[in-house]
XYZ file of C-alpha atoms in Angstrom:
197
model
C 60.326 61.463 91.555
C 63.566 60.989 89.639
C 65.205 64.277 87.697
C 66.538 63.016 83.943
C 69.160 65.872 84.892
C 73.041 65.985 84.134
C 74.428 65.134 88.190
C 74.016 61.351 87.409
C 76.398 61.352 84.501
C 78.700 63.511 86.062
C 78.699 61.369 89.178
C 79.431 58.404 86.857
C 81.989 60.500 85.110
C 83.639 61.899 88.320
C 83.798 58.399 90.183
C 85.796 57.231 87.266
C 88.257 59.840 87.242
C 89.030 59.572 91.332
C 89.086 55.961 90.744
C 91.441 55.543 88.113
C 94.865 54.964 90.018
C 93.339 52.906 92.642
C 90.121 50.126 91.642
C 86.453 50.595 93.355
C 87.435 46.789 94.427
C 90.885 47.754 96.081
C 89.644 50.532 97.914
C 86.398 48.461 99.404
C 88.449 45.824 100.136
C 90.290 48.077 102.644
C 87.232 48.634 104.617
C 86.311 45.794 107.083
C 83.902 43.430 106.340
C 81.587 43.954 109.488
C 81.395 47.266 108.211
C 80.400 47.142 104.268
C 77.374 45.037 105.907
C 76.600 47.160 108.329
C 73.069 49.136 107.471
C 73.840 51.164 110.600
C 76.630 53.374 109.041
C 74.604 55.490 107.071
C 72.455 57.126 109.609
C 69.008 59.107 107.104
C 66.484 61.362 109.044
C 63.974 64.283 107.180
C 62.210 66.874 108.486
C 60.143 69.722 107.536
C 60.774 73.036 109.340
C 58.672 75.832 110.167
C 60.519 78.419 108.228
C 59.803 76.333 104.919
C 62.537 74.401 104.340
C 62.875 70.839 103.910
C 66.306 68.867 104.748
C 67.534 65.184 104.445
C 70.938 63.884 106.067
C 73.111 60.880 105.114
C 76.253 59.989 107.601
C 79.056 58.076 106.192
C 82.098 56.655 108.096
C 85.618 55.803 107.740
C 86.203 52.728 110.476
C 88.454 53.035 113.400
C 91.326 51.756 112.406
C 91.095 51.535 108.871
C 94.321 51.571 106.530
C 94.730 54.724 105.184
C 97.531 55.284 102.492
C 99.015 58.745 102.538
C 101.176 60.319 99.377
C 103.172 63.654 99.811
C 104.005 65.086 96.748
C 106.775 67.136 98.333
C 109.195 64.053 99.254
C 108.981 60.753 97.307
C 107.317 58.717 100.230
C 104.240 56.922 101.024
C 102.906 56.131 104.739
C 99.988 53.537 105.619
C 98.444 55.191 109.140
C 95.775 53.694 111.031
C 92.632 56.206 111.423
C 90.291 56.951 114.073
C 87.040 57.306 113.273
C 85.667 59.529 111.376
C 82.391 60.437 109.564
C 80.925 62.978 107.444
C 77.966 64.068 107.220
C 75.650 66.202 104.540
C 72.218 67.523 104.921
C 70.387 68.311 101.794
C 67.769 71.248 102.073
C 65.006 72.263 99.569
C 63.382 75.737 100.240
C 59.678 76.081 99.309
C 59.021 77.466 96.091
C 58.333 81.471 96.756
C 56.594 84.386 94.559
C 59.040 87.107 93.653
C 59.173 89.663 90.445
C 62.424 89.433 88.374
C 62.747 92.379 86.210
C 59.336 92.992 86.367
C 57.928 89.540 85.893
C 56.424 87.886 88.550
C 57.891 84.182 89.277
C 57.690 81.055 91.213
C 61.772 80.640 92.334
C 63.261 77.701 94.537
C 66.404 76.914 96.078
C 68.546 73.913 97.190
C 71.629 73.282 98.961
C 74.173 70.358 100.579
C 76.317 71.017 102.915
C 78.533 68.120 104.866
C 80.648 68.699 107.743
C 83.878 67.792 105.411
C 84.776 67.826 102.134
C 83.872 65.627 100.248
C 85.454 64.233 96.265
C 82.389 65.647 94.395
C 78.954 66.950 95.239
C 76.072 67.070 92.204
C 72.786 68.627 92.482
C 69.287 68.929 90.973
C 66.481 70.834 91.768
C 63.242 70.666 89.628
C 60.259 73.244 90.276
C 56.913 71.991 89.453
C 53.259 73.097 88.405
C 50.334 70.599 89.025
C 52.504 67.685 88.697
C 54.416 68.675 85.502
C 58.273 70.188 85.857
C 58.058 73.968 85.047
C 61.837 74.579 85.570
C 65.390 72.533 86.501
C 68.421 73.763 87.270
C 71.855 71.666 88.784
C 75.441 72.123 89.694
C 78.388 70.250 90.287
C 81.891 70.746 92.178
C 85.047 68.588 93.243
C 86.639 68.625 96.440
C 84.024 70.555 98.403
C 82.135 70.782 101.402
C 78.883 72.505 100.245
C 77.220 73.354 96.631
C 74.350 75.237 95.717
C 71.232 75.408 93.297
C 68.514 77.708 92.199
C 65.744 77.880 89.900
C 62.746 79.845 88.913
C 59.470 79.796 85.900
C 57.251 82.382 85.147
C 53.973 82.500 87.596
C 51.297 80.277 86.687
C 48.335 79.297 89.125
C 48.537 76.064 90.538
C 50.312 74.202 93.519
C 54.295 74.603 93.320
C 56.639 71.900 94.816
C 60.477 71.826 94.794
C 62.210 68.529 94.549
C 66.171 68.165 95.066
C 68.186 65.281 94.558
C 71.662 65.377 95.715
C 74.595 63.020 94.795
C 78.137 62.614 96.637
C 80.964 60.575 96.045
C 83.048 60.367 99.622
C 86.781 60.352 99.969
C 88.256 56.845 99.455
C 87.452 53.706 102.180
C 84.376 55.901 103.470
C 81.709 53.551 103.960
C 79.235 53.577 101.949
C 81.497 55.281 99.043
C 78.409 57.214 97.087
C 75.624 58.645 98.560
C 72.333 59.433 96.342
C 69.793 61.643 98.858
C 66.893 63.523 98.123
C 64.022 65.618 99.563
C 60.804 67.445 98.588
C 59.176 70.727 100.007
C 55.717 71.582 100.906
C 53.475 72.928 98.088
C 53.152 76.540 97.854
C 49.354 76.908 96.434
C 49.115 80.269 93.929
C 46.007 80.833 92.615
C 46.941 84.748 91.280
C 49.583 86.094 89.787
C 49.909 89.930 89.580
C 52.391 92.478 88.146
């Protein structure tokens, strides 16, 4: 299932601001060939816990070795430095939709998160609640320069099966390998078939 949310376009958006002093092209040319064809670097596993959360993970790597460009802003001087390697990784998670009264009102609520062990240029993410099929509520975020980003959502209570679906999108720090990352992950369906006051 694909969200028609705002993280894509800010993804798009966001990849062309990073990229603007230094070309998608220039930067993957710095990473070594037997890498950028290597399916191996981007490691994805899933699983579905027992305390109702669902969780996806994506690794991506910068290659031993790799040329590296520093800048310091404090002195006028640039340094090339050869980097071990190094990889980040971020594990999406989708909590199962629960039942809980807001003001009152009784609702259906969900909650998504990504965190990676680093930060990361910019982290987008979506999660859409829905009843029987049909999205009952959506709600995304967006940050720069993070290593973690957050989402919730909630609809009034309706009978029917509920399911929470995230989709999370990351652009990685320049020569990571790959440079984007677009991972997503579904929960198990909470079944309501009464909703009280």
């Amino acid at each position: 299932m694909s969200l028609p949310h705002m993280p894509r376009r800010v993804r798009r958006t966001v990849r062309c601001l990073t990229t603007a002093a230094v070309s998608t092209a220039a930067l993957l040319a710095a990473v070594p060939a037997a890498n950028a064809s290597s399916p191996t670097d981007a490691a994805e596993s899933a699983q579905a816990g027992a305390t109702g959360r669902s969780s996806v993970s994506r690794s991506f790597t910068l290659p031993e070795g790799t040329t590296r460009a520093t800048l310091s802003l404090g002195a006028s001087k640039a340094e090339v430095v050869k980097a071990p390697q190094d990889t980040i990784t971020c594990v999406l998670t989708v909590y199962s939709p629960w039942f809980t009264f807001v003001g009152g009102t009784p609702r259906i609520a969900t909650q998504a998160e990504t965190t990676c062990s680093s930060w990361v240029t910019s982290l987008s993410i979506a999660v859409e609640l829905t009843r029987n099929g049909a999205t009952a509520s959506v709600g995304d975020n967006q940050n720069n320069f993070s290593s973690s980003i957050s989402v919730d959502t909630a609809a009034p209570c309706a009978e029917g099966s509920w399911v929470a679906q995230a989709d999370g999108d990351i652009i990685y720090p320049p020569l990571f390998w790959p440079p984007t990352g677009d991972i997503s992950v579904q929960s198990r369906a909470l079944p309501i078939s009464i909703c009280r006051n």
